[in-house]
Amino acid sequence: MKTIGIIGGMGPMATVDLMQKIICATEAREDQEHIHILVDNNTNVPDRTAAILGQGPSPVPELLKSAERLTSQGADFLVMACNTAHYFLPPLLPYLQIPVISMIEATAEYCKTQGYQKVGLLATTGTCRTGIYQRALEHAGIEPLLPTEAQGAAIHAMIYDGVKAGKADYDTQPVCQALHEMEAAGAEAFILGCTEIPVAVAMYHITGNFIDATQVLAEKAVRLAGATCRSQLPQPAAR
């Protein structure tokens, strides 16, 4: 099987979540049937949203260092445990020696197989601002529904003040209200478009029709590595 290289540290909990999902999605009866995974938990990568908003340094140099370390250690392809970081993928590509799977494109493809017509995006302010999900979804024939400024602020706060800060008793009522409002606006499902949001959903017991972008990426990585995938995602529905 091929070796997976995870560019991580954005944040550390999201990195662990991706690795765990790769392991759980692998059909294996013993250790030796699992995939070789290399992880660079690079916490030196500057904040992606701050960089996009012009409030911090570019993460590209540190992302490239991670990619080079993983390549030199034997990774056959790369994945990034951060949605927002995919905005910086184009300037990285000319320097990469091995392929990288786009979480954004994989998630949009999955939404298409499910027959969704309008999907809500739960993500950082930076990811929403870049338009990376909007373009991928529109290319797949799906209408993206972005949070309003107030809804986006609630989601962003949960990521930074809840998950990243390790606050177990964070009040998610504003986020739940945002979900109800977006459902009323026509969202058939919600993309968990920040790798910390699946962590938040489990951590804070939030319910909804969620599309876990981390799970989508994990399962695509398992298949590309050459293992049999034990899918946790809903299969294509007749709509």
CSV table of C-alpha atoms in Angstrom, one decimal, residues 77-80 82-83 86-87 89 93 99-109 132-133 136 213 216-217 220 224:
chain,number,residue,atom,x,y,z
A,77,PHE,CA,0.8,11.5,-1.5
A,78,LEU,CA,-0.3,14.3,0.8
A,79,VAL,CA,-3.4,15.4,2.6
A,80,MET,CA,-3.9,18.6,4.6
A,82,CYS,CA,-7.2,22.1,7.4
A,83,ASN,CA,-9.9,23.3,5.0
A,86,HIS,CA,-6.4,24.7,0.7
A,87,TYR,CA,-6.6,28.3,-0.3
A,89,LEU,CA,-2.5,25.1,-2.3
A,93,LEU,CA,1.8,22.9,-6.1
A,99,PRO,CA,0.3,14.5,-5.4
A,100,VAL,CA,-2.0,16.1,-2.9
A,101,ILE,CA,-5.7,15.3,-2.4
A,102,SER,CA,-8.0,18.3,-2.2
A,103,MET,CA,-10.4,18.0,0.6
A,104,ILE,CA,-12.5,20.8,-1.0
A,105,GLU,CA,-12.9,19.0,-4.4
A,106,ALA,CA,-13.5,15.6,-2.7
A,107,THR,CA,-16.3,17.1,-0.6
A,108,ALA,CA,-18.0,18.8,-3.5
A,109,GLU,CA,-17.9,15.6,-5.5
A,132,ILE,CA,-12.9,27.9,-2.4
A,133,TYR,CA,-16.0,25.9,-1.4
A,136,ALA,CA,-16.1,23.8,-6.1
A,213,ALA,CA,-15.3,17.0,5.0
A,216,VAL,CA,-14.7,12.5,3.0
A,217,LEU,CA,-11.0,13.2,2.8
A,220,LYS,CA,-10.6,9.1,-0.4
A,224,LEU,CA,-5.9,6.0,-2.9
